[in-house]
PDB file of C-alpha atoms in Angstrom:
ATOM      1  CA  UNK A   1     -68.954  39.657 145.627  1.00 51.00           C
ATOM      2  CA  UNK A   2     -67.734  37.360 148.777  1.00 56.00           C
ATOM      3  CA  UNK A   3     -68.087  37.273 152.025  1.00 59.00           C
ATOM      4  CA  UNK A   4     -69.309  40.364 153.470  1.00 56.00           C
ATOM      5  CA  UNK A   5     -68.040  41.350 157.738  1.00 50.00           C
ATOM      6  CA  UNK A   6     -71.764  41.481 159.360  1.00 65.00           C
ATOM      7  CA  UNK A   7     -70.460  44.893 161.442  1.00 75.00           C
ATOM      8  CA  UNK A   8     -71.240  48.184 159.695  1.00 87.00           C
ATOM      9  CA  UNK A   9     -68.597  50.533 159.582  1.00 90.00           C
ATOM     10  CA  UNK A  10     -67.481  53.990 159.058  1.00 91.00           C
ATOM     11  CA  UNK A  11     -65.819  55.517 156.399  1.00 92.00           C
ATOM     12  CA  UNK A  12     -62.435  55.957 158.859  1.00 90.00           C
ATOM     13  CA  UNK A  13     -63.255  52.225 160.532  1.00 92.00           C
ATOM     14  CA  UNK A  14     -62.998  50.820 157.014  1.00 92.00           C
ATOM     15  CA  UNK A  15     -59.663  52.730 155.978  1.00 91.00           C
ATOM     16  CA  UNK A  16     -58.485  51.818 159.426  1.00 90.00           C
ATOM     17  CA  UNK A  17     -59.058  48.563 159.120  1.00 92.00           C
ATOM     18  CA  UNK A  18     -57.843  47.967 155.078  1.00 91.00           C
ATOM     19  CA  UNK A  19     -55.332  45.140 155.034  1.00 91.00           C
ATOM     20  CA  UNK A  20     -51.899  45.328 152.976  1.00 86.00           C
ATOM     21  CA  UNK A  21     -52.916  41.652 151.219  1.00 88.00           C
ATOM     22  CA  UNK A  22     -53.056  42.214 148.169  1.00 84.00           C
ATOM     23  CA  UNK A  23     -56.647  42.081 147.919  1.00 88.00           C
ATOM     24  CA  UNK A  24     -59.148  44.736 146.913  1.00 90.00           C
ATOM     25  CA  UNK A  25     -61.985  45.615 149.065  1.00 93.00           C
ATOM     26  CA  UNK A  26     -65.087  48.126 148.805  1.00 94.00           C
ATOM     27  CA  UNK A  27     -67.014  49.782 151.559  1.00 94.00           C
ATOM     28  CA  UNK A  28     -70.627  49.469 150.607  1.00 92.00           C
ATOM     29  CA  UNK A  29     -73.611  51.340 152.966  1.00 90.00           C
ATOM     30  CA  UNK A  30     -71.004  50.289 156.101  1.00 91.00           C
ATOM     31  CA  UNK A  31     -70.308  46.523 154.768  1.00 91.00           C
ATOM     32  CA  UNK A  32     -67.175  45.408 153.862  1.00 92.00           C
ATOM     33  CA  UNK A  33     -66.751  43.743 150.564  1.00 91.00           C
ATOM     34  CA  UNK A  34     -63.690  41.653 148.968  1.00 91.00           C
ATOM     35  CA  UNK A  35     -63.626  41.745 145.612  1.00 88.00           C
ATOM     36  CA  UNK A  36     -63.342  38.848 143.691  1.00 86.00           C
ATOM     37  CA  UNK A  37     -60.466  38.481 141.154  1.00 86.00           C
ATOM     38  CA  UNK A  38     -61.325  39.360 138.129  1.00 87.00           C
ATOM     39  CA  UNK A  39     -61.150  37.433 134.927  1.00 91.00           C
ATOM     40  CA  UNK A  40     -58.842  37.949 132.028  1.00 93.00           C
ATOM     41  CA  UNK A  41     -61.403  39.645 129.661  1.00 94.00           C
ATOM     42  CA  UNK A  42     -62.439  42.035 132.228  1.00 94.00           C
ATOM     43  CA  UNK A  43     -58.757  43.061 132.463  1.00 95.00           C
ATOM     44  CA  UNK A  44     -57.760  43.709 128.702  1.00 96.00           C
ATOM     45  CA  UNK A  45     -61.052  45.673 128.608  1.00 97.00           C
ATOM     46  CA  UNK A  46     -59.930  47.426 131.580  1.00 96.00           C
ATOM     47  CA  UNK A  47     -56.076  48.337 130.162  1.00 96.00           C
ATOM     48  CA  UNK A  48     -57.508  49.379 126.864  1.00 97.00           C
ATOM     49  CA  UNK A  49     -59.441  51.666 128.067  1.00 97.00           C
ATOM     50  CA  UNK A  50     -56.892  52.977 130.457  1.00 97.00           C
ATOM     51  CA  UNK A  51     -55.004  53.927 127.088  1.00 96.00           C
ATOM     52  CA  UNK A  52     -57.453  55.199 124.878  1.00 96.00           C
ATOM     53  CA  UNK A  53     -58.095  57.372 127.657  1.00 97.00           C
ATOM     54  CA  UNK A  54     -54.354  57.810 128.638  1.00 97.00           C
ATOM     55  CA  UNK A  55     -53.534  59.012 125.204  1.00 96.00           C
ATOM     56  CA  UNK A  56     -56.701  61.514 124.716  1.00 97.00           C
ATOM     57  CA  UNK A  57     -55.684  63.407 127.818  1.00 97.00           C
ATOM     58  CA  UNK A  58     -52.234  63.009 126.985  1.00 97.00           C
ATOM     59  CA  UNK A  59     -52.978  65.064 124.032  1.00 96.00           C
ATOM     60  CA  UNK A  60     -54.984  67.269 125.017  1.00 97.00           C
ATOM     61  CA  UNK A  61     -52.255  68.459 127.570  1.00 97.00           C
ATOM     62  CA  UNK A  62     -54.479  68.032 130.408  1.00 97.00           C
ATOM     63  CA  UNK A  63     -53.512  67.306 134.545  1.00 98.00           C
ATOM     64  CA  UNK A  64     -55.284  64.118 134.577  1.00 98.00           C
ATOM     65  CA  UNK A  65     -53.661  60.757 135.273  1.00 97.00           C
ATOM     66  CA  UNK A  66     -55.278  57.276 136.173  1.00 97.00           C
ATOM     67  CA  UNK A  67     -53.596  55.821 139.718  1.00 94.00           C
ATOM     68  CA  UNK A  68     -53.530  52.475 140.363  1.00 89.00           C
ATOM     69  CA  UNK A  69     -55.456  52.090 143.486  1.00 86.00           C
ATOM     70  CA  UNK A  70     -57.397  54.795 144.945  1.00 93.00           C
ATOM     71  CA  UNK A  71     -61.248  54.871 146.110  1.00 95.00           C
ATOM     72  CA  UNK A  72     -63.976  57.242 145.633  1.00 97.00           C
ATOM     73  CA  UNK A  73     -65.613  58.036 148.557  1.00 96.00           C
ATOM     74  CA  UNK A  74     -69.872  58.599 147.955  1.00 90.00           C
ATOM     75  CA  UNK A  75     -71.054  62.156 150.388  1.00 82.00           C
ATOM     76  CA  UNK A  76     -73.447  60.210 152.420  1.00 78.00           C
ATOM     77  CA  UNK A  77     -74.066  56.927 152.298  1.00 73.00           C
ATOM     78  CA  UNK A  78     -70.608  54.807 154.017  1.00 87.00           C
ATOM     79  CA  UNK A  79     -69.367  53.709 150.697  1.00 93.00           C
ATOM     80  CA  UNK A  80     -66.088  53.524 149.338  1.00 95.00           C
ATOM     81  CA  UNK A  81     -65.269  51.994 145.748  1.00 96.00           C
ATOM     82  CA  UNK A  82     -62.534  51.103 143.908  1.00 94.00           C
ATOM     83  CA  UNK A  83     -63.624  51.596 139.840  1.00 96.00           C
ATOM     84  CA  UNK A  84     -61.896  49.870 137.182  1.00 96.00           C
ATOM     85  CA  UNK A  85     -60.827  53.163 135.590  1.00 97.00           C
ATOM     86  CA  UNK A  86     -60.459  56.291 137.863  1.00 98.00           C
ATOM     87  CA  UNK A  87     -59.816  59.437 135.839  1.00 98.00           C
ATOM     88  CA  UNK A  88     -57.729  61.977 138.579  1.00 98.00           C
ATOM     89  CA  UNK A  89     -57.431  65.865 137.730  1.00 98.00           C
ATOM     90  CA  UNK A  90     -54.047  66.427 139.517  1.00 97.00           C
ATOM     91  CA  UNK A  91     -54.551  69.812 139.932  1.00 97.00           C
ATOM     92  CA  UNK A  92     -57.708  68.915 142.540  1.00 97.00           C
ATOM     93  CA  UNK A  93     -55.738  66.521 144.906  1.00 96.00           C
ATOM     94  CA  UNK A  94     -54.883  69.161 147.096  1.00 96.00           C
ATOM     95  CA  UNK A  95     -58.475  70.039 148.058  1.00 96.00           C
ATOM     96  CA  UNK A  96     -58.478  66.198 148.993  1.00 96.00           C
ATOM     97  CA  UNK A  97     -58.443  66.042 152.338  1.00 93.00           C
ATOM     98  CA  UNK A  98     -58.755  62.095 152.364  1.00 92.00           C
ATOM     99  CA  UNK A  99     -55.910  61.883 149.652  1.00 94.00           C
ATOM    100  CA  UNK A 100     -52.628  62.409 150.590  1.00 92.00           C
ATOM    101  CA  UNK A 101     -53.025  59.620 153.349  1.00 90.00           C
ATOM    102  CA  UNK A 102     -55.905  57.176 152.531  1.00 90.00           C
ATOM    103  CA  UNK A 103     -55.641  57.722 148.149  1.00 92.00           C
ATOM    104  CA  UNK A 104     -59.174  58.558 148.652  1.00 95.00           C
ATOM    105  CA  UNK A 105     -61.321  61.295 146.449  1.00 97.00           C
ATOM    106  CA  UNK A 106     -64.389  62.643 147.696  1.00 95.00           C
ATOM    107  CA  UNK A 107     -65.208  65.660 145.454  1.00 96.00           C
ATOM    108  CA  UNK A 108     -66.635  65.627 142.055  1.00 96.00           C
ATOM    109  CA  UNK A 109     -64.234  67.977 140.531  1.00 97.00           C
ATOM    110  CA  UNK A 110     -61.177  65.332 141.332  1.00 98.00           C
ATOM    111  CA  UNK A 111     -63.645  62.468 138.862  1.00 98.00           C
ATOM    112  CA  UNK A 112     -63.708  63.822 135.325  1.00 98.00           C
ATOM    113  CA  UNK A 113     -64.948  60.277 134.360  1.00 98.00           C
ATOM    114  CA  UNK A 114     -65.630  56.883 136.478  1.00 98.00           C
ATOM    115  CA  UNK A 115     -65.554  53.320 134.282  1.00 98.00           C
ATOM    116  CA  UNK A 116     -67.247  50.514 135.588  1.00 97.00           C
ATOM    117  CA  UNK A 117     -66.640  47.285 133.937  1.00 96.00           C
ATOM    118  CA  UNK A 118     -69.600  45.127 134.686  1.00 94.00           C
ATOM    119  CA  UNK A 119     -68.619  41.217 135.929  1.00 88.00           C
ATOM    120  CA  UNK A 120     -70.990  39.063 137.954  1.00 84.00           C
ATOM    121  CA  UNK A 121     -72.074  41.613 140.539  1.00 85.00           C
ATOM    122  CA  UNK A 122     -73.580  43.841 138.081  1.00 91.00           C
ATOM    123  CA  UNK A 123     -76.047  45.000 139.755  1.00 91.00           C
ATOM    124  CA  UNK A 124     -73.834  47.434 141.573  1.00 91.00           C
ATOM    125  CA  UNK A 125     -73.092  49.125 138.357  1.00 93.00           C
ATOM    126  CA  UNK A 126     -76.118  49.543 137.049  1.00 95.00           C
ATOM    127  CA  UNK A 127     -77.928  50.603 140.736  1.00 93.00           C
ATOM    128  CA  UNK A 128     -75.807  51.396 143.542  1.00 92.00           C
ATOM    129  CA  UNK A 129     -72.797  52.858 142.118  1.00 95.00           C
ATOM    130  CA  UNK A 130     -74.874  54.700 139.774  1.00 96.00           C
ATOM    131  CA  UNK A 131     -76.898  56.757 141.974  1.00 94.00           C
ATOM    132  CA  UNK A 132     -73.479  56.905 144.163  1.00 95.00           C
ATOM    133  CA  UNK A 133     -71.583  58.757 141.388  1.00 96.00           C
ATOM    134  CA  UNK A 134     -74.992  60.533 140.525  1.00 96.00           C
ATOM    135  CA  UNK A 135     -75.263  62.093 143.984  1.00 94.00           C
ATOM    136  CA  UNK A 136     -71.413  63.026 144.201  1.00 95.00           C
ATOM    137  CA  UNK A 137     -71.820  65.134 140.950  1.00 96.00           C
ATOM    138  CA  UNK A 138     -69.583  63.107 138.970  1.00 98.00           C
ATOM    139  CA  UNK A 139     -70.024  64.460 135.710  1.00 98.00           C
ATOM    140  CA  UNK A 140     -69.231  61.478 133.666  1.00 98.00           C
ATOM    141  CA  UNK A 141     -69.706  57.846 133.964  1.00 98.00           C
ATOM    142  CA  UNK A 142     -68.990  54.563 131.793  1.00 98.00           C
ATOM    143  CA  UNK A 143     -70.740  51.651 132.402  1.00 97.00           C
ATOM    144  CA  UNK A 144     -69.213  48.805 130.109  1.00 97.00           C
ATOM    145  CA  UNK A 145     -71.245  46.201 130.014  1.00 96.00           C
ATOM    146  CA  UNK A 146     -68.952  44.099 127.529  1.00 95.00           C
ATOM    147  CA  UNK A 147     -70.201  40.363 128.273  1.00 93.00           C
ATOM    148  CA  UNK A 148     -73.946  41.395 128.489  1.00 94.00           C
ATOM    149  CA  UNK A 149     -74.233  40.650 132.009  1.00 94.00           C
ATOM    150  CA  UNK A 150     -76.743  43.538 132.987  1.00 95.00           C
ATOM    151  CA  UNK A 151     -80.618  43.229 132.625  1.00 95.00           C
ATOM    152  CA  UNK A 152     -83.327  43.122 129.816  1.00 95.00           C
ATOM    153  CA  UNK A 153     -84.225  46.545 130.577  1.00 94.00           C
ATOM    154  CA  UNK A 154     -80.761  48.057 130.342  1.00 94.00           C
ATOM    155  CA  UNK A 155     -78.985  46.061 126.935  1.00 94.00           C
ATOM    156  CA  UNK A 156     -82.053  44.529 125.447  1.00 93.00           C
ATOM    157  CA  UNK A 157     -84.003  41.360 124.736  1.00 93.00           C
ATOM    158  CA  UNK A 158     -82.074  39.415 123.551  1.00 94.00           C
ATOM    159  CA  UNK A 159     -78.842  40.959 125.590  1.00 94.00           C
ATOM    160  CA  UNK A 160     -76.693  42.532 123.329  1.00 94.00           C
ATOM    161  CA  UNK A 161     -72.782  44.054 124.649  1.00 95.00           C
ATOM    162  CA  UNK A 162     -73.447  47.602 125.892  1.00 96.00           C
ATOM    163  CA  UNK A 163     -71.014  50.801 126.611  1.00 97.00           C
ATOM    164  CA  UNK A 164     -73.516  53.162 128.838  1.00 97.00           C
ATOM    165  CA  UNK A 165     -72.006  56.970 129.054  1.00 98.00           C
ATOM    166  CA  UNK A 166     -73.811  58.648 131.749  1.00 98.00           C
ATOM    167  CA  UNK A 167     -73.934  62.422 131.177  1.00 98.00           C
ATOM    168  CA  UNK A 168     -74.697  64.692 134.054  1.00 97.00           C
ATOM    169  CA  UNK A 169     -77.351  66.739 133.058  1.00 97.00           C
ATOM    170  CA  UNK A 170     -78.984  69.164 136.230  1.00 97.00           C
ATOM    171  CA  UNK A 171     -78.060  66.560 139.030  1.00 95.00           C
ATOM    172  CA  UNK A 172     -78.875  63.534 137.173  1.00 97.00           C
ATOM    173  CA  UNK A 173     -77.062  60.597 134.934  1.00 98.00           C
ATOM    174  CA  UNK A 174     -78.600  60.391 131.223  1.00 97.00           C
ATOM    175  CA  UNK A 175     -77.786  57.621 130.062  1.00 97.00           C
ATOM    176  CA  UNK A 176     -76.678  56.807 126.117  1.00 97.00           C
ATOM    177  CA  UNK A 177     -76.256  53.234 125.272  1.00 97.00           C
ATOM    178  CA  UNK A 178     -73.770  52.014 122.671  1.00 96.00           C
ATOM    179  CA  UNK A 179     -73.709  48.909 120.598  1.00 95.00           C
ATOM    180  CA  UNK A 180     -71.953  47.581 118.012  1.00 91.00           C
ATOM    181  CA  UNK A 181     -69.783  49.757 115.470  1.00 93.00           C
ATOM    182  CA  UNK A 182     -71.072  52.732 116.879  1.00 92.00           C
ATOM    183  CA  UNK A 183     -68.511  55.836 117.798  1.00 94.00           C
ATOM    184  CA  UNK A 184     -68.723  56.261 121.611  1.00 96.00           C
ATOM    185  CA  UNK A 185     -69.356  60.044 122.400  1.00 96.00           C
ATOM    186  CA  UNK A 186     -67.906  61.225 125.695  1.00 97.00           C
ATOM    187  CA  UNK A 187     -68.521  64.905 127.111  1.00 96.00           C
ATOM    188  CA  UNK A 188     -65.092  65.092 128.185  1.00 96.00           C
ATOM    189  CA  UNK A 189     -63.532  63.543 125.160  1.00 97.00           C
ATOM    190  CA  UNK A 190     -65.581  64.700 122.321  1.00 95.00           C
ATOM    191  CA  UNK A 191     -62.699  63.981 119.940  1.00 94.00           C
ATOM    192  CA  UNK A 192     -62.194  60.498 121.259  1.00 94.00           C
ATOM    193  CA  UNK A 193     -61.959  58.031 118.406  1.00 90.00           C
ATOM    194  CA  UNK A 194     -63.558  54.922 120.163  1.00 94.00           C
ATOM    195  CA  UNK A 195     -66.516  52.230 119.051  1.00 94.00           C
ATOM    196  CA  UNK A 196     -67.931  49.904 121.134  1.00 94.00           C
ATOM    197  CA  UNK A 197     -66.397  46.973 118.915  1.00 94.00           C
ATOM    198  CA  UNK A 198     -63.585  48.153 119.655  1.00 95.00           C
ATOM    199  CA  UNK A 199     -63.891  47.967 123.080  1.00 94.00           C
ATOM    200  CA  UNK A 200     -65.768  44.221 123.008  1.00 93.00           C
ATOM    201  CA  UNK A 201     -62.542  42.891 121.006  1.00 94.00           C
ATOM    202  CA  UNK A 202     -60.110  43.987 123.331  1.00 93.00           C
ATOM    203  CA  UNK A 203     -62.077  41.059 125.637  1.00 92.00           C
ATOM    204  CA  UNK A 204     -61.148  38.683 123.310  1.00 90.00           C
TER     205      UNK A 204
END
């Protein structure tokens, strides 16, 4: 994370105010964040994933589709995010009422899943944006943790690469780490054929 615009803002101040740079920004608790670039592993990580996923829904026949930009919009706090993989169901955009206009989803049942791919600022991952998606209902979230970046607690002593699926179970994320060869098991996707190495050697 850079610079951050001392002024909190509103939801509709921030969209308002969104330059056409090029640049990404976030909205987080009424601050204004540019996102750095990111790196070239984070990237690859990001498209593969985008396919794996692409193809799985593809298959299954199912309204979903991943945009390019778009932001998910938290219920309470004045946060706005832009995740590295944002899984759309089509067939809830026109409940959006944020959508059509701003790209923005604020309802649960638009997000089958939310990726996260952890760089620097990974504490956003692991704590804000966790308990963001946990409070919108989101019912499945990816936190992939390829470089080892998050803490002891989270990927180990010493820190091993970690895929984190966080299930939804009665209002809460439980959390299922994956290392190594290990399959990845999604809710969503339980016939997705995906390990974690997989995943860690698309960074390379």
């Amino acid at each position: 994370m850079t610079q951050a615009l001392p002024k909190l803002l509103t939801f509709n101040e921030f969209s308002e105010w969104y330059p056409n740079d090029g640049r990404r920004y976030e909205l987080h608790k009424g601050v204004i964040f540019e996102m750095p670039p990111p790196s070239g592993s984070h990237e690859k990580v990001v498209a593969f994933l985008s396919r794996k996923l692409t193809v799985e829904f593809d298959r299954l026949n199912l309204p979903y589709g991943i945009p390019k930009t778009a932001l998910v919009k938290t219920p309470t706090a004045e946060s706005a995010y832009s995740p590295d993989v944002l899984l759309l169901n089509l067939d809830n955009l026109d409940n959006e009422p944020l959508f059509q206009k701003q790209s923005t989803v604020s309802q649960a049942a638009s997000v089958p899943i939310v990726i996260e791919v952890v760089s620097t600022n990974w504490r956003d991952d692991y704590y804000n944006k966790f308990s963001d998606y946990e409070e919108m209902g989101i019912p499945e979230y990816w936190i992939a943790d390829y470089a080892a970046l998050g803490a002891r607690k989270f990927i180990g002593n010493p820190k091993q690469p970690t895929i984190f699926v966080c299930e939804l179970v009665d209002g809460e994320y439980q959390m299922t780490p994956f290392q190594g060869n290990t399959a990845i098991s999604s809710p969503t996707f339980p016939q997705l054929n995906l390990t974690t190495q997989q995943i860690f050697d698309a960074a390379n």
